[in-house]
Coordinates of C-alpha atoms in Angstrom, one line a residue:
M1 CA 19.7 -7.8 13.2
T2 CA 17.6 -6.9 15.2
A3 CA 13.3 -7.8 15.3
N4 CA 13.2 -4.4 16.7
A5 CA 14.3 -2.7 12.6
R6 CA 12.3 -5.5 11.0
L7 CA 9.3 -4.5 12.5
V8 CA 9.8 -1.0 11.7
T9 CA 10.0 -1.7 8.5
S10 CA 7.6 -4.5 8.1
S11 CA 5.0 -1.8 9.6
F12 CA 6.4 0.3 7.2
L13 CA 5.9 -1.4 4.0
A14 CA 3.4 -2.7 5.1
A15 CA 1.7 1.4 5.6
V16 CA 2.6 2.0 2.6
L17 CA 0.6 -0.9 0.8
F18 CA -2.3 -0.7 2.4
L19 CA -2.0 3.5 1.1
C20 CA -1.3 1.8 -2.4
S21 CA -5.7 -0.5 -1.9
A22 CA -7.2 2.8 0.2
G23 CA -5.9 4.5 -3.8
V24 CA -7.8 1.8 -5.7
V25 CA -10.8 1.8 -3.7
V26 CA -10.4 5.6 -3.8
L27 CA -10.0 5.5 -7.6
Q28 CA -11.8 3.2 -9.0
P29 CA -15.0 2.6 -6.3
A30 CA -17.2 0.9 -9.2
G31 CA -17.9 -2.4 -7.6
M32 CA -17.2 -2.2 -4.6
G33 CA -20.4 -0.8 -2.8
A34 CA -18.2 2.7 -2.2
D35 CA -21.4 4.4 -2.0
T36 CA -22.1 3.9 1.6
L37 CA -19.9 5.2 4.9
R38 CA -20.3 1.4 5.9
G39 CA -19.8 0.3 2.1
W40 CA -16.3 2.0 2.0
L41 CA -15.3 1.2 4.9
L42 CA -15.9 -2.9 4.2
A43 CA -14.1 -2.0 1.2
L44 CA -11.0 -1.2 3.1
A45 CA -11.6 -3.1 5.6
V46 CA -10.1 -6.4 3.3
P47 CA -6.1 -4.0 2.0
L48 CA -6.2 -3.3 6.3
S49 CA -6.5 -7.2 7.6
A50 CA -3.7 -8.1 4.8
S51 CA -1.4 -4.9 5.4
A52 CA -2.2 -5.6 9.3
S53 CA -0.9 -9.2 8.7
L54 CA 2.2 -8.4 6.7
P55 CA 4.3 -7.3 10.6
L56 CA 3.6 -10.3 12.3
L57 CA 4.7 -12.8 9.0
S58 CA 7.2 -10.8 9.3
S59 CA 7.9 -11.9 13.2
L60 CA 6.7 -15.4 12.0
F61 CA 9.6 -15.5 8.9
P62 CA 12.0 -13.2 9.5
S63 CA 13.6 -14.3 6.0
L64 CA 10.1 -11.6 4.5
V65 CA 12.6 -9.2 5.6
P66 CA 16.3 -10.5 5.9
D67 CA 18.3 -7.6 7.7
G68 CA 15.7 -5.1 8.3
R69 CA 16.2 -2.8 5.3
F70 CA 14.6 -2.0 2.3
R71 CA 16.2 -3.3 -1.3
F72 CA 15.1 -5.0 -4.1
P73 CA 13.5 -7.8 -3.5
L74 CA 10.8 -6.3 -0.8
N75 CA 9.0 -3.9 -4.2
L76 CA 8.3 -7.4 -5.8
T77 CA 8.1 -10.1 -3.6
W78 CA 5.3 -7.8 -1.5
P79 CA 3.3 -6.5 -3.1
A80 CA 3.4 -10.6 -4.2
V81 CA 2.2 -11.2 -0.4
H82 CA 0.5 -8.8 0.1
G83 CA -1.8 -9.3 -3.3
A84 CA -2.4 -13.3 -1.7
L85 CA -3.3 -11.9 1.0
L86 CA -6.2 -9.2 -0.4
V87 CA -7.6 -12.2 -2.1
A88 CA -7.1 -14.4 1.5
F89 CA -9.6 -11.9 3.4
A90 CA -11.6 -11.2 0.8
A91 CA -12.4 -15.6 0.6
L92 CA -12.8 -15.1 4.5
Y93 CA -15.1 -12.2 4.2
G94 CA -17.8 -13.1 1.4
T95 CA -18.0 -16.6 3.3
T96 CA -21.0 -17.7 3.9
G97 CA -21.4 -20.7 5.7
V98 CA -23.6 -22.4 2.6
G99 CA -22.6 -22.5 -0.8
V100 CA -26.4 -21.4 -2.6
V101 CA -26.4 -18.7 -0.2
A102 CA -25.3 -15.6 -2.1
V103 CA -23.2 -13.2 -0.4
P104 CA -25.1 -10.3 1.2
E105 CA -24.8 -6.9 -0.3
P106 CA -22.8 -5.1 2.7
L107 CA -19.7 -7.4 2.0
Q108 CA -19.5 -6.6 -2.1
G109 CA -16.8 -4.2 -1.3
A110 CA -15.0 -7.3 0.7
V111 CA -15.5 -9.8 -2.2
S112 CA -14.6 -7.3 -4.3
W113 CA -11.4 -7.9 -4.1
S114 CA -11.0 -11.5 -5.2
Q115 CA -11.3 -10.6 -8.2
P116 CA -8.3 -10.3 -10.7
G117 CA -8.7 -6.6 -12.2
R118 CA -9.6 -5.5 -8.2
W119 CA -6.6 -6.9 -6.8
G120 CA -4.0 -6.8 -9.9
V121 CA -4.3 -3.3 -10.4
S122 CA -3.0 -2.9 -6.4
V123 CA -0.5 -5.3 -6.5
A124 CA 1.0 -3.0 -9.8
V125 CA 0.9 0.4 -8.2
Q126 CA 2.7 -1.2 -5.2
I127 CA 4.9 -2.2 -7.6
V128 CA 5.2 1.1 -8.7
V129 CA 5.0 3.6 -5.8
L130 CA 7.6 0.9 -4.0
T131 CA 10.6 0.4 -6.6
A132 CA 9.7 4.6 -7.5
A133 CA 10.7 4.6 -3.7
L134 CA 13.8 2.0 -4.1
L135 CA 15.4 4.2 -6.9
A136 CA 14.8 7.9 -4.8
G137 CA 16.1 6.8 -1.9
G138 CA 19.1 4.9 -3.7
R139 CA 19.6 8.3 -5.4
R140 CA 19.6 9.8 -1.8
R141 CA 22.1 8.0 -0.6
R142 CA 25.2 8.4 -3.5

């Protein structure tokens, strides 16, 4: 199994996961501060950061994509890892340095990813999309 196949598979999965999270931002903009261009960009910064770090993680931990193919456990584990990264990056974007200082208004879109309802919907959509892709790919091979 080459590192190139692992990188291609992980990049493809990261792109699909980002598109699912971006769909959540588009379909559920309430509370994300997505009423301006800056708000949209900050709301998309968290899933973009999480998705961009996935190929790096798969390079550091080859067991995330063991054989470079998209198979059964990946449709569940990758959304789980992506959801954890969403919460971690939301916490990083929302860190102000002092505990008594509120998160600035422009960063509300990024911080809203730490809410279980927001990242939970994103993870559920990702699992559904990846499972559908897995089933469609399995039928095509037969």
